[in-house]
Coordinates of C-alpha atoms and ligand atoms in Angstrom, one line a residue:
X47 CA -304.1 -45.3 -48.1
X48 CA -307.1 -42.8 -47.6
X49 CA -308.7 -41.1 -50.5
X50 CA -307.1 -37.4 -50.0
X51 CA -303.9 -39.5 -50.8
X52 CA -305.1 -40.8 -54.4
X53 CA -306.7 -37.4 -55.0
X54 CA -303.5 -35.5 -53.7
X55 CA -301.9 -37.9 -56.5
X56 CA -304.3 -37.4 -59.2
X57 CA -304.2 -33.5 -58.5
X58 CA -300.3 -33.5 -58.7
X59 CA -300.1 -35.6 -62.3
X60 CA -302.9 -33.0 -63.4
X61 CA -300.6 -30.1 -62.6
X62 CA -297.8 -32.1 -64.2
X63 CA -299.9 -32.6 -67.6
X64 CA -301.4 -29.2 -67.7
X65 CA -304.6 -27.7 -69.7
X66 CA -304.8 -29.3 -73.0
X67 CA -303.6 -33.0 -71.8
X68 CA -305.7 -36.1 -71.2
X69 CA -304.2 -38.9 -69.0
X70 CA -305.9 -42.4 -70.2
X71 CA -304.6 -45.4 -67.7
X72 CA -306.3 -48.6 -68.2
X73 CA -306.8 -51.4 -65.5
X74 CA -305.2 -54.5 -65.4
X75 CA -306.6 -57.3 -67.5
X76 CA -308.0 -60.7 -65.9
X77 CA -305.5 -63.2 -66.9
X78 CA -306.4 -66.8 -67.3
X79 CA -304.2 -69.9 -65.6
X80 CA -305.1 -73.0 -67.2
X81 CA -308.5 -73.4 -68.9
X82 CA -311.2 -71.4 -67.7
X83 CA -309.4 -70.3 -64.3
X84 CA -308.4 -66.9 -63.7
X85 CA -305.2 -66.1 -61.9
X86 CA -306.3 -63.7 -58.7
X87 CA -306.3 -60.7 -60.1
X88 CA -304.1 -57.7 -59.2
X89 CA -304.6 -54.5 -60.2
X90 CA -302.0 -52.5 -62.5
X91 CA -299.6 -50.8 -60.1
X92 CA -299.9 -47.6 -62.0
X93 CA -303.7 -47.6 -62.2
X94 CA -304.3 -48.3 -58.4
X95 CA -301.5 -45.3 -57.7
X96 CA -303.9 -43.0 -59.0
X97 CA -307.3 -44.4 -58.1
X98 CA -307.4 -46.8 -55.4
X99 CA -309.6 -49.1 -57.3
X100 CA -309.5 -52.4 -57.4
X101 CA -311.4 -53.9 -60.0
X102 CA -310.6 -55.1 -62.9
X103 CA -312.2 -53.8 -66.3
X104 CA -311.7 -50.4 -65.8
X105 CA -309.9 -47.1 -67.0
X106 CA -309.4 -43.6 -65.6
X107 CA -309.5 -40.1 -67.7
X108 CA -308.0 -37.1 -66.3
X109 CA -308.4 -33.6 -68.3
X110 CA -307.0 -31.1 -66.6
X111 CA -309.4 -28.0 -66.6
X112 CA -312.2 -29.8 -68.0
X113 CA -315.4 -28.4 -66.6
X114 CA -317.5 -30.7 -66.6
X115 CA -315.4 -32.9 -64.4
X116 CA -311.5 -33.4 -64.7
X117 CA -311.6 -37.1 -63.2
X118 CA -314.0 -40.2 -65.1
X119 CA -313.8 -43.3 -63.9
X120 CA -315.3 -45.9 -67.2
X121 CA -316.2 -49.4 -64.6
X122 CA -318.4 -52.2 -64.7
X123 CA -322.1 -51.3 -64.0
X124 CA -323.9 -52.9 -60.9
X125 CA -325.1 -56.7 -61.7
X126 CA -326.7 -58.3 -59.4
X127 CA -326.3 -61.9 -61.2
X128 CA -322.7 -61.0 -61.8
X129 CA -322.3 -60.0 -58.9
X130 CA -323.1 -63.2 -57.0
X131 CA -321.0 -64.9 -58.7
X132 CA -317.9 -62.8 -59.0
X133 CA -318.3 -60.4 -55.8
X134 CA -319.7 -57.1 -55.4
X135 CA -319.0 -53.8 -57.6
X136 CA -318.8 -50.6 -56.9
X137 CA -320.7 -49.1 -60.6
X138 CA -320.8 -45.5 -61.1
X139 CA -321.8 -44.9 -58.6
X140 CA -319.7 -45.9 -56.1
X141 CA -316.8 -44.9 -58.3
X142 CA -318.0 -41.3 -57.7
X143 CA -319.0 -41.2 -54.0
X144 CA -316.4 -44.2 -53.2
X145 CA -313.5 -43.5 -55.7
X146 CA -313.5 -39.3 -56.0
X147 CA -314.6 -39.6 -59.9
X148 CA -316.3 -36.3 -61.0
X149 CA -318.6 -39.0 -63.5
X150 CA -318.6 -42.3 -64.2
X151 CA -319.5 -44.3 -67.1
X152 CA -320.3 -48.0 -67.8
X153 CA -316.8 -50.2 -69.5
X154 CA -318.6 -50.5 -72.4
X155 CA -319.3 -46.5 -73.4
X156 CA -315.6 -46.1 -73.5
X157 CA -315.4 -46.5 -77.6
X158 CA -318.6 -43.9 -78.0
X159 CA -317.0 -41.8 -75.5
X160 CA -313.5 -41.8 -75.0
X161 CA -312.6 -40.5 -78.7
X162 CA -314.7 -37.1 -78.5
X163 CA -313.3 -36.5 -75.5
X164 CA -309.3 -36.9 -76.7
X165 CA -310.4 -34.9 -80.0
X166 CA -310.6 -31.6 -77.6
X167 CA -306.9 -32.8 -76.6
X168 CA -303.8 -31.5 -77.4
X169 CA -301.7 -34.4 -76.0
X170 CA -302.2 -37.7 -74.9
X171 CA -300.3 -38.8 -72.2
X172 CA -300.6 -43.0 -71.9
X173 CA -298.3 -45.9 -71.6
X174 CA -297.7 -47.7 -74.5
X175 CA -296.3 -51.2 -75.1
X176 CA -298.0 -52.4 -71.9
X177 CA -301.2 -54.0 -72.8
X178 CA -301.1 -54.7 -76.1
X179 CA -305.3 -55.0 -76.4
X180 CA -305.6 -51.5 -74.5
X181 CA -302.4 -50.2 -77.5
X182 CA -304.6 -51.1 -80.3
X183 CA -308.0 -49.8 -79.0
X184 CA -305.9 -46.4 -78.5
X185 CA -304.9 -47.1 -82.1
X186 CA -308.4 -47.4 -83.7
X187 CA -309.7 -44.4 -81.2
X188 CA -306.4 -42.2 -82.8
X189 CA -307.9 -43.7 -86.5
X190 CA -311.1 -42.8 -85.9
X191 CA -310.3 -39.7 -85.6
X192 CA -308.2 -38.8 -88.4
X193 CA -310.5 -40.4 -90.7
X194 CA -313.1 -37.5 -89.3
X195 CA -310.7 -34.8 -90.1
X196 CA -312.2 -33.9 -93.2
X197 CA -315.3 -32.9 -91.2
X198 CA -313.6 -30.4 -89.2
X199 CA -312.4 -33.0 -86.1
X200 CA -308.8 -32.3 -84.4
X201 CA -306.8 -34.9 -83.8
X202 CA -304.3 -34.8 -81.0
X203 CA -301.0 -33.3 -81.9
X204 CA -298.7 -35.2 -79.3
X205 CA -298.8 -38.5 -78.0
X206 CA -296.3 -38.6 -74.3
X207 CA -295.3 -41.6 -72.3
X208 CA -297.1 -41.2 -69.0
X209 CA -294.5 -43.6 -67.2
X210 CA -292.1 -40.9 -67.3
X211 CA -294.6 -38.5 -65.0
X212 CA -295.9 -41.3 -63.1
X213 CA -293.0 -43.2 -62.9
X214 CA -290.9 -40.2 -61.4
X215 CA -294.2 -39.7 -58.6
X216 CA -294.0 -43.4 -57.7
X217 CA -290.4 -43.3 -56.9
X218 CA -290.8 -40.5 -54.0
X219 CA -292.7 -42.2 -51.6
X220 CA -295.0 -40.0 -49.7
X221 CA -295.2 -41.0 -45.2
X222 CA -298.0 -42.9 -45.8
X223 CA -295.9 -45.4 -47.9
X224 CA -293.1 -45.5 -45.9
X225 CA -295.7 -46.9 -43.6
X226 CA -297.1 -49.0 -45.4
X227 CA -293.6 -50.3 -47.0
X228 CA -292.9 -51.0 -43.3
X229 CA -296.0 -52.9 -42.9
X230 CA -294.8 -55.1 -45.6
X231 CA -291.5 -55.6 -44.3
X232 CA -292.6 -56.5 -40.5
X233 CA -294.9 -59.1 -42.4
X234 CA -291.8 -60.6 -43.8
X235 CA -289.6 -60.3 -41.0
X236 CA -291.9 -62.3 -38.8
X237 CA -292.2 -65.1 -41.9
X238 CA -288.1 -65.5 -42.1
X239 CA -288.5 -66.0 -38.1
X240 CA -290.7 -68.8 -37.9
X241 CA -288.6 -70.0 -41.2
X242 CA -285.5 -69.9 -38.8
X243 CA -287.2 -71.6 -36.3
X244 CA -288.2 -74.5 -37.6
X245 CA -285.8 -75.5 -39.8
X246 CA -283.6 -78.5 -39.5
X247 CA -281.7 -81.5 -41.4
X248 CA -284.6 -83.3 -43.2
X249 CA -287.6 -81.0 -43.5
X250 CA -287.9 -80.3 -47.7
X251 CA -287.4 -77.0 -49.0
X252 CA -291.1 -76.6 -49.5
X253 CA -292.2 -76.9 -46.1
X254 CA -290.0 -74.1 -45.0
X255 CA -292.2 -72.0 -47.9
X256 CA -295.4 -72.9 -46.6
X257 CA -294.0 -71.2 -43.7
X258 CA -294.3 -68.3 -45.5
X259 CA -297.3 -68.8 -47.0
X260 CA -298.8 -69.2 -43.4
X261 CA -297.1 -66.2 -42.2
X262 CA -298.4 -63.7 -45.2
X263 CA -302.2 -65.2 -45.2
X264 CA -302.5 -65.0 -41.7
X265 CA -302.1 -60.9 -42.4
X266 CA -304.2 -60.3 -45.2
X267 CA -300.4 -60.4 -47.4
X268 CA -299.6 -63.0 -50.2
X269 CA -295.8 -63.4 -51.9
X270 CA -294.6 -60.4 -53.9
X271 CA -292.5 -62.5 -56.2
X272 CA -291.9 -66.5 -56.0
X273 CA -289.8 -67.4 -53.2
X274 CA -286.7 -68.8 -53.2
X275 CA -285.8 -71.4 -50.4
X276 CA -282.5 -73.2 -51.4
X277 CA -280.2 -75.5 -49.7
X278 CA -277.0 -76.0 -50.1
X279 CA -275.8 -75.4 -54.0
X280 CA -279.3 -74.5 -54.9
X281 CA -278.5 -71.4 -53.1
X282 CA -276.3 -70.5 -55.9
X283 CA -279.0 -70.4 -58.4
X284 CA -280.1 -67.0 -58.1
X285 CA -283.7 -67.3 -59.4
X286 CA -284.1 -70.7 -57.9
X287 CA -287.9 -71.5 -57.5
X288 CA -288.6 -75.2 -57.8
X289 CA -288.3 -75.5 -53.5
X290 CA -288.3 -79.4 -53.7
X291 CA -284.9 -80.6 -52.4
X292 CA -283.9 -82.0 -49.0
X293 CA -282.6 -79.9 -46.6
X294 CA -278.9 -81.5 -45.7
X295 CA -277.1 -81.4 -42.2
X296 CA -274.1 -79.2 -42.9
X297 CA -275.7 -77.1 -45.6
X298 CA -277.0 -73.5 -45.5
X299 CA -280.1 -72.5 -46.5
X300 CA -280.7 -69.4 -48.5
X301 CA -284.2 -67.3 -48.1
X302 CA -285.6 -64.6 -50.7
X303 CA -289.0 -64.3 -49.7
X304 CA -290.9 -60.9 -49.2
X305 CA -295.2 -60.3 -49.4
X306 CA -297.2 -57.6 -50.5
X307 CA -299.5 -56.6 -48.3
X308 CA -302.3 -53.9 -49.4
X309 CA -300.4 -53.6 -52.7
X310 CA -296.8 -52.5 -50.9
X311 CA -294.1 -55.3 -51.5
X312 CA -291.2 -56.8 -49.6
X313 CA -288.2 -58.4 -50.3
X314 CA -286.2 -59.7 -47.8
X315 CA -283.1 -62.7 -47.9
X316 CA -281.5 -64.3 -45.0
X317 CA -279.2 -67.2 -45.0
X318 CA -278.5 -69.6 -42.1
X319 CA -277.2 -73.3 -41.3
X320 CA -280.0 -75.6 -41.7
X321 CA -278.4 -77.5 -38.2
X322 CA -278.4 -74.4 -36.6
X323 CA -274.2 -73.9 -36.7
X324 CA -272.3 -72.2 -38.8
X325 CA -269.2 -74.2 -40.1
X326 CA -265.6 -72.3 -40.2
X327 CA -265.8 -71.6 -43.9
X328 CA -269.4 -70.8 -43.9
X329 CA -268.8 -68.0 -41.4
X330 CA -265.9 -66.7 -42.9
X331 CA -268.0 -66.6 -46.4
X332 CA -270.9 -64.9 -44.2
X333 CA -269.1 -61.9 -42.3
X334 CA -268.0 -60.6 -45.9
X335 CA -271.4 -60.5 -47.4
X336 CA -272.7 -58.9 -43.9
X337 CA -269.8 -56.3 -43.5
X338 CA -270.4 -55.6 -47.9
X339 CA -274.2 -55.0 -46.8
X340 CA -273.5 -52.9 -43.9
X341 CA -271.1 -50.6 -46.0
X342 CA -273.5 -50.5 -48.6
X343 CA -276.3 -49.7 -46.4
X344 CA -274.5 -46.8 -44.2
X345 CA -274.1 -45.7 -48.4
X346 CA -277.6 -44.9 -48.8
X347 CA -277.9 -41.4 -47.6
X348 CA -279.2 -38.3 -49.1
X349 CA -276.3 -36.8 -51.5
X350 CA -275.0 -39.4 -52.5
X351 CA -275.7 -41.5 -55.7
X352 CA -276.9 -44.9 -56.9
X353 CA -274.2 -46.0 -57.5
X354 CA -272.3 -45.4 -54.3
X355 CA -273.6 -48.4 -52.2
X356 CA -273.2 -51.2 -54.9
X357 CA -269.3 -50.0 -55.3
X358 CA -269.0 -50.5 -51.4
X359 CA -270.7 -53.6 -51.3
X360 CA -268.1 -54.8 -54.6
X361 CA -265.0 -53.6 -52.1
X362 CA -266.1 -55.4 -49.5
X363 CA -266.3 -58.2 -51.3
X364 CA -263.8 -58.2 -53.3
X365 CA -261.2 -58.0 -50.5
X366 CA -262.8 -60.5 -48.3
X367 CA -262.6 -63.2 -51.6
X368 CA -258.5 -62.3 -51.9
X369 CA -258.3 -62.5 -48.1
X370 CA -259.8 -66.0 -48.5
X371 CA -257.5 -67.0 -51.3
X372 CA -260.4 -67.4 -53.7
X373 CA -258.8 -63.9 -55.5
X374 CA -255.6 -63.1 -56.4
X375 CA -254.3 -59.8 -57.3
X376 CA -254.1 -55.8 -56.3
X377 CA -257.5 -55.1 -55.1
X378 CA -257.7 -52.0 -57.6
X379 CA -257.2 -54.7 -60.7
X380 CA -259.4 -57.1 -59.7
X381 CA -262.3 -54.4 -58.8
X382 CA -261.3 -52.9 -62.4
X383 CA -261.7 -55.9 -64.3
X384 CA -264.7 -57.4 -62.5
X385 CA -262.7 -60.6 -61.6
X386 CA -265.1 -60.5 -58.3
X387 CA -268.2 -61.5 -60.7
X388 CA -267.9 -65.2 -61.1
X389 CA -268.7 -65.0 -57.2
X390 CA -271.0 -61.5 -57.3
X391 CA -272.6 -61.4 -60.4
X392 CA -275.6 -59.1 -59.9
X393 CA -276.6 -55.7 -58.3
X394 CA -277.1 -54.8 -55.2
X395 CA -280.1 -53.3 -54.9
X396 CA -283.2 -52.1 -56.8
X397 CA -285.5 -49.8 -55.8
X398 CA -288.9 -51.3 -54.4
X399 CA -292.4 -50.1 -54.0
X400 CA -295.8 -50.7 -55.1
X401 CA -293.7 -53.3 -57.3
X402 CA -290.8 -55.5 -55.8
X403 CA -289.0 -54.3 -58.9
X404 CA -290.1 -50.7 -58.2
X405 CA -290.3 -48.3 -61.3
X406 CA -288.6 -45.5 -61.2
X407 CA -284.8 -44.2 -63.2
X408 CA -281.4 -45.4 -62.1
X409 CA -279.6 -42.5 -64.0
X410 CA -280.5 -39.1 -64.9
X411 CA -279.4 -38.5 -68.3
X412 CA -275.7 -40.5 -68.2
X413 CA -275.6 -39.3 -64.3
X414 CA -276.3 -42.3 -61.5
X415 CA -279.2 -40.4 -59.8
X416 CA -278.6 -39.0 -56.6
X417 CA -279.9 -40.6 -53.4
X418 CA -283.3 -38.2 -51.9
X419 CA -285.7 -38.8 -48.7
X420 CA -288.4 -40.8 -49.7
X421 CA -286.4 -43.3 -52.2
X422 CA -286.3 -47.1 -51.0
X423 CA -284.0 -49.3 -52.4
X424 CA -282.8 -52.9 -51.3
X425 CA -279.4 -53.2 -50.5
X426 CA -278.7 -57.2 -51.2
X427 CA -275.0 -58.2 -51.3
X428 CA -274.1 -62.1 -51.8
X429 CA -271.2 -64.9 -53.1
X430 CA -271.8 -67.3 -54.6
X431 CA -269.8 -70.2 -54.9
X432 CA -270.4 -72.9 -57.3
X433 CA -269.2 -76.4 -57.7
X434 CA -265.6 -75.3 -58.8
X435 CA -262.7 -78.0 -58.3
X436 CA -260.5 -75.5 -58.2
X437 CA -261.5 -74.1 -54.4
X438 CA -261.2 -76.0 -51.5
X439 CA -263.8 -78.4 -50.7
X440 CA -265.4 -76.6 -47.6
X441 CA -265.9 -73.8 -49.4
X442 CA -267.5 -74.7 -52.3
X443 CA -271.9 -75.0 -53.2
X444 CA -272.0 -72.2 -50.4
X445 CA -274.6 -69.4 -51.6
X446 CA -275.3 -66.5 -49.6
X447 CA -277.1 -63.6 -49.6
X448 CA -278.3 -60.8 -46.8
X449 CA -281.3 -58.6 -48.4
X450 CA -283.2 -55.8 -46.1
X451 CA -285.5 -53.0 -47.4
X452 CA -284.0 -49.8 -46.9
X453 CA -285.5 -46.1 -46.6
X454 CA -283.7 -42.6 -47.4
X455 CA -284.5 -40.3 -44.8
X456 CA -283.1 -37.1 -43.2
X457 CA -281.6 -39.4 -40.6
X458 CA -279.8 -41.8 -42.5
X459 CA -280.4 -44.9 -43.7
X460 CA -284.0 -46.2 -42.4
X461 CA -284.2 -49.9 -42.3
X462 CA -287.2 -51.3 -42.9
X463 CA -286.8 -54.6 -42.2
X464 CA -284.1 -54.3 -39.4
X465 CA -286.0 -56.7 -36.6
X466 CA -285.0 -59.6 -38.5
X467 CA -281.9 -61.0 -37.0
X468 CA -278.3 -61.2 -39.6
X469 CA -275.5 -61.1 -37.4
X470 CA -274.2 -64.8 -36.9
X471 CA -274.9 -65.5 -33.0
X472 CA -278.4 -64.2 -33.1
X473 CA -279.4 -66.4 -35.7
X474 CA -277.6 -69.1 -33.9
X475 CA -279.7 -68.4 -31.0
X476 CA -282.7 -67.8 -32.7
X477 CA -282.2 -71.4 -34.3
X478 CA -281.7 -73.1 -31.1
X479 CA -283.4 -70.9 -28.5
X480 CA -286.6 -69.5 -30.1
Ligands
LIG594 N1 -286.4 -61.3 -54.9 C1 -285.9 -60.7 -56.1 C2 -284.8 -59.8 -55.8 O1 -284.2 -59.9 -54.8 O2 -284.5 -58.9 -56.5
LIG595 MN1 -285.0 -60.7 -53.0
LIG596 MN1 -284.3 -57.8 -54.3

């Protein structure tokens, strides 16, 4: 992303805010993993929208209007002994000529600062409730200055929730996301490839994930979420992450794995035979989810609304478990009373960005929101049989779920991560060919 995007951004919420607002985003914290070892940090989604900067112990000021400079940047000064240890910084410096700031101040001006700036403020447009540090700091800066107010000091009059603005940007993505969205994808596309590859009877779920993990790191990506690599009934755990068990001749193996790379995520799921055959009932299960993911995909077109693709995928379904005896009923009853859940229990899609879970509203007031170019959504249909004496043997511990990445554009449905093979012979062949 260059820096006339971020600024474009900035420039944008600014106009959203309008004269008399302050915008106060604050970076991620450093987050420990055990002991005195920090998790890698990642920058707050939000923050990074707006600035492109990646360091932790920072926040960004806009105040639209504001003479003296609408954009400050408070970072970590330049340390050289710090800075040996921990990496290079870019200080004030760099945050102007690097980062677009009008100013820049050291991390720790921010209390003698920050409060006589939000006293010439109307409103205050920040995120509360996520870091619960940053929340009180804002408190005691808020406190501050009502306890001046007897010396003439204003207080802001309005505090807003700056996720709504920001939120509602971060859902239209602009071309340059798109791209990089694609990027991600074709990262994860060529991961479920080698995955396919070299999986067979025997190998251990977690050696099929290190796959993955080769894949990403060799491209500068890392996961976006923990994968899930499940065989046979551990596919019909749907947050299965433990990746420990056997991979069994007979059994399919489902795949949920997607990377971000240069902070834009994937999430992509393919499911295959781990001998490389699919068995009668396995193929019968599969087509259904397939032809419930195509419907829902040729569903995501501008005009239409969120809603429309996840009912597709849920008729699909539904009439390919009554055609398989696992239903029984008038296909209107048993869409109306959900008897399809025990076998498609979530949704089937979210919409994915900067975060795999991308922010952004599902409904506008009580209204599903309608579908516009730039959205991207997953579209992610599955069944999932358990361990139920009541269905025929063959059928049952079979999981499956097909998951692409999928663009709205003025040509239909754009998707992202369509080089990865679903249909039932390619995979075959992939399996056993290369
Ligand atoms: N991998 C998480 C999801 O599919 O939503
Ligand atoms: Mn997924
Ligand atoms: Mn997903």
């Amino acid at each position: 992303m260059n820096s006339e995007e971020f600024k474009k951004r900035r420039r944008q919420l600014m106009r959203m805010v309008g004269q008399g607002g302050i915008v106060i985003l604050p970076a991620a914290p450093v987050r420990m993993r055990s002991r005195d070892v920090e998790y890698r940090f990642r920058q707050d989604s939000d923050f990074f929208y707006m600035t492109g900067f990646a360091e932790p112990e920072a926040v960004a000021v806009l105040i639209p209007g504001r003479e003296k400079g609408e954009y400050l940047l408070f970072c970590r000064e330049r340390n050289k002994k710090r800075e040996q240890w921990d990496g290079l910084r870019a200080g004030q410096r760099g945050a102007v000529d690097q980062y677009g700031a009008d100013d820049a101040f050291p991390i720790e001006d921010l209390d003698d600062i920050l409060p006589g700036i939000m006293e010439s403020c109307d409103r205050v447009y920040y995120t509360m409730g996520m870091y619960s540090e940053f929340d009180s700091r804002m408190a005691d800066w808020v406190n501050t200055l009502r306890s001046r107010l007897r010396r003439g000091t204003q207080t802001p009059h309005e505090f807003v929730a700056l996720d709504h603005l920001l939120h509602d940007m971060r859902l239209y993505k602009s071309r340059s996301e798109i791209s990089a969205l694609r990027k991600s994808a074709k990262v994860a596309v060529e991961a479920h490839k080698r995955a396919m590859r070299v999986t067979r009877p025997g190998l251990f779920e977690y050696e099929i994930e290190a796959e993955f993990i080769h894949e990403f790191r060799q491209n500068d990506a890392s996961n976006s979420y923990s994968p899930i690599v499940g065989g046979g009934k551990n596919a019909c755990v749907l947050h299965y992450i433990d990746n420990n068990a056997e991979l069994k001749d007979g059994d399919l193996l489902l795949i949920d794995a997607g990377c971000e790379l240069d902070y834009y995520a994937s999430d992509v799921t393919r499911t295959f035979p781990i001998n490389g055959k699919f068995s009668p009932e396995q193929l019968a299960v599969y087509e259904i989810v397939l032809a419930a993911q195509e419907a829902a995909i040729e569903k995501i077109i501008v005009g239409n609304h969120w809603n429309e693709p996840h009912d597709a995928a849920v008729k699909v379904i539904t009439k390919g478990l009554k055609k398989l005896g696992l239903l029984e009923g008038s296909l209107g009853s048993l869409i109306k009373t959900a008897a399809y859940q025990p076998f498609y229990m979530h949704r089937t899609g979210h919409w994915i960005g900067m975060d795999v879970h991308d922010v952004g509203d599902y409904k506008v007031g009580n209204k599903w929101r309608m579908l516009e170019v730039g959205m991207v959504t997953t579209v992610e249909p599955g069944i999932y049989i358990g361990n139920n004496r009541k269905i025929p043997k063959a059928f049952r511990n079979i999981g499956i779920r097909i998951e692409d990445d999928v663009a709205i554009s003025n040509k239909g449905p754009d998707i992202l991560s369509r080089d990865l093979v679903k249909e039932p012979d390619a995979i075959e062949s992939l399996m056993n060919d290369g």
